[in-house]
Amino acid sequence: MARSQSFQCSELRPCWTHTSRGNQMLRFAALLLASAAVPVAVPAVAADHHASAASEAERLTAWFDEKFEEELAFSPIRQTALGRRTDYDKIDDFSDAAIDRQLAWRRAAVAEMRANFDHDVLPADAQLSWQMFEWRLEQAEQYARYRDRMYILHQMNGTHTQLPSFLISQHAVEGDSDMQAFIARVGAIGRAMDQLLARVQANAVRDVRPPQFAYDAVIDESRKLTSGAPFDGEGDSALWEAGTAHIAAVRESGTIDAMRADALRNELRHALLMQMGPAYRRLADWFEADRPNADTEARGVWALDEGRAYYQNRLAAMTTT
């Protein structure tokens, strides 16, 4: 049943009932005068109401659990952060198409909730959960509306650095299969960088660029991640160091032999040299070439087309003002 009102709870209109407390007392008094046997029915009605509310809340909670799992399936990274080993050889899809798919899912989920549950029957805490679920759709709609006004990569939002850090800090390796998943994810970072670069380039066509110092940070960080073995330069690159340490630990545990360890190192080298590395070079090269088009000083998003509206949107999303 669709919600007809929201945030209408008060001392005069409790969240858990459709009828004011005063009206309930008047009706109860009338029943007392009419018959000595009838008053027993009033607590029964109240009990039925609370039972109905509890039952609806239980159904909604179970439904939220299902939707949580559906939403979680969009993000292998979040699955790992929660300690799960599902989709352990994958990372998220960072394309515009993926954003559209998630938004379509969220719209369908909210429509399903409104069609299958009665907001007004729910107790206050369940109504709040309902409203939060709707609010998340509103936030997703706003994100989609303004995504072509966003600075995709910069020194404060460095997915290009966050993905390697995620692998190093959160991808546990206890055996051969975990190491294979690690290597697959290293290769997948290359795909992610190309997806992010495509979004950066699309926004640049609209003259949406961070200032030059943000360009410098992306260029420098991207070059550092592809310096050292197995790339050029001295020392080991961050992911090569982490990956070979994992392989050595698995070899020491006795679960793989020396030949298998060598094979895993070769697979890791290939993922770095042929998948991740080229994508980071494309990223850094494009930022270097486009740098002259960026502002020498920060102007703020208000300077963009629809910038003031976007600024107000971000202000509302990130503060309580």
CSV table of N, CA and C in Angstrom, one decimal, residues 153-165 213-228 237-238 277 279-285 287-288:
chain,number,residue,atom,x,y,z
A,153,LEU,N,38.6,11.8,-10.9
A,153,LEU,CA,39.9,11.5,-10.2
A,153,LEU,C,40.6,12.8,-9.8
A,154,HIS,N,41.1,12.8,-8.6
A,154,HIS,CA,41.9,13.9,-8.1
A,154,HIS,C,42.5,13.5,-6.8
A,155,GLN,N,43.2,14.4,-6.2
A,155,GLN,CA,44.0,14.0,-5.0
A,155,GLN,C,43.2,13.6,-3.8
A,156,MET,N,41.9,14.0,-3.8
A,156,MET,CA,41.0,13.7,-2.6
A,156,MET,C,40.1,12.5,-2.9
A,157,ASN,N,40.0,12.1,-4.2
A,157,ASN,CA,39.2,11.0,-4.5
A,157,ASN,C,40.0,10.1,-5.5
A,158,GLY,N,41.0,9.4,-5.0
A,158,GLY,CA,41.9,8.7,-5.8
A,158,GLY,C,41.6,7.3,-6.0
A,159,THR,N,40.6,6.9,-6.8
A,159,THR,CA,40.3,5.5,-7.0
A,159,THR,C,41.6,4.8,-7.6
A,160,HIS,N,42.4,5.6,-8.3
A,160,HIS,CA,43.6,5.0,-8.9
A,160,HIS,C,44.6,4.6,-7.8
A,161,THR,N,44.5,5.2,-6.7
A,161,THR,CA,45.4,4.7,-5.5
A,161,THR,C,44.6,3.8,-4.6
A,162,GLN,N,43.3,4.0,-4.5
A,162,GLN,CA,42.5,3.3,-3.5
A,162,GLN,C,42.4,1.8,-3.9
A,163,LEU,N,42.4,1.5,-5.2
A,163,LEU,CA,42.3,0.1,-5.6
A,163,LEU,C,43.5,-0.7,-5.2
A,164,PRO,N,44.7,-0.2,-5.6
A,164,PRO,CA,45.9,-1.0,-5.1
A,164,PRO,C,46.0,-1.1,-3.6
A,165,SER,N,45.6,0.0,-2.9
A,165,SER,CA,45.6,-0.1,-1.4
A,165,SER,C,44.6,-1.1,-0.9
A,213,PHE,N,46.8,21.4,-10.0
A,213,PHE,CA,47.5,20.6,-8.9
A,213,PHE,C,46.8,19.3,-8.7
A,214,ALA,N,45.5,19.1,-9.0
A,214,ALA,CA,44.9,17.8,-9.0
A,214,ALA,C,45.4,16.9,-10.1
A,215,TYR,N,45.6,17.5,-11.2
A,215,TYR,CA,46.2,16.7,-12.4
A,215,TYR,C,47.6,16.2,-11.9
A,216,ASP,N,48.4,17.1,-11.3
A,216,ASP,CA,49.7,16.7,-11.0
A,216,ASP,C,49.7,15.5,-10.0
A,217,ALA,N,48.8,15.5,-9.1
A,217,ALA,CA,48.7,14.4,-8.1
A,217,ALA,C,48.4,13.1,-8.8
A,218,VAL,N,47.4,13.1,-9.7
A,218,VAL,CA,47.1,11.9,-10.4
A,218,VAL,C,48.2,11.4,-11.3
A,219,ILE,N,48.9,12.3,-11.9
A,219,ILE,CA,50.0,11.9,-12.8
A,219,ILE,C,51.1,11.3,-11.9
A,220,ASP,N,51.5,12.0,-10.8
A,220,ASP,CA,52.6,11.5,-10.0
A,220,ASP,C,52.3,10.1,-9.3
A,221,GLU,N,51.0,10.0,-8.8
A,221,GLU,CA,50.7,8.8,-8.2
A,221,GLU,C,50.6,7.6,-9.1
A,222,SER,N,50.1,7.9,-10.3
A,222,SER,CA,50.0,6.8,-11.3
A,222,SER,C,51.4,6.3,-11.8
A,223,ARG,N,52.3,7.3,-11.9
A,223,ARG,CA,53.7,6.9,-12.3
A,223,ARG,C,54.3,6.1,-11.2
A,224,LYS,N,54.1,6.5,-10.0
A,224,LYS,CA,54.7,5.7,-8.9
A,224,LYS,C,54.2,4.3,-8.8
A,225,LEU,N,52.9,4.1,-9.0
A,225,LEU,CA,52.4,2.8,-9.0
A,225,LEU,C,52.9,1.8,-10.1
A,226,THR,N,53.5,2.4,-11.1
A,226,THR,CA,54.0,1.6,-12.2
A,226,THR,C,55.5,1.8,-12.3
A,227,SER,N,56.2,2.1,-11.1
A,227,SER,CA,57.6,2.2,-11.1
A,227,SER,C,58.2,1.1,-10.2
A,228,GLY,N,59.4,0.6,-10.5
A,228,GLY,CA,59.9,-0.6,-9.8
A,228,GLY,C,59.5,-1.9,-10.5
A,237,SER,N,57.6,-2.4,-7.3
A,237,SER,CA,56.3,-1.7,-7.2
A,237,SER,C,55.5,-2.2,-6.1
A,238,ALA,N,54.5,-1.5,-5.6
A,238,ALA,CA,53.7,-1.8,-4.5
A,238,ALA,C,53.0,-3.1,-4.6
A,277,GLY,N,49.5,-2.1,-15.8
A,277,GLY,CA,50.5,-1.1,-16.2
A,277,GLY,C,50.1,-0.2,-17.4
A,279,ALA,N,47.2,0.5,-18.6
A,279,ALA,CA,46.0,1.3,-18.2
A,279,ALA,C,46.5,2.6,-17.4
A,280,TYR,N,47.4,2.4,-16.5
A,280,TYR,CA,47.9,3.5,-15.7
A,280,TYR,C,48.8,4.4,-16.6
A,281,ARG,N,49.5,3.9,-17.6
A,281,ARG,CA,50.2,4.8,-18.5
A,281,ARG,C,49.3,5.6,-19.3
A,282,ARG,N,48.2,5.0,-19.8
A,282,ARG,CA,47.2,5.7,-20.6
A,282,ARG,C,46.6,6.8,-19.7
A,283,LEU,N,46.3,6.5,-18.5
A,283,LEU,CA,45.7,7.5,-17.6
A,283,LEU,C,46.7,8.7,-17.4
A,284,ALA,N,47.9,8.4,-17.0
A,284,ALA,CA,48.9,9.4,-16.7
A,284,ALA,C,49.2,10.2,-18.0
A,285,ASP,N,49.3,9.6,-19.1
A,285,ASP,CA,49.6,10.3,-20.4
A,285,ASP,C,48.5,11.2,-20.8
A,287,PHE,N,46.3,12.7,-18.7
A,287,PHE,CA,46.3,13.8,-17.7
A,287,PHE,C,47.4,14.8,-18.1
A,288,GLU,N,48.6,14.3,-18.5
A,288,GLU,CA,49.7,15.2,-18.9
A,288,GLU,C,49.3,16.0,-20.1
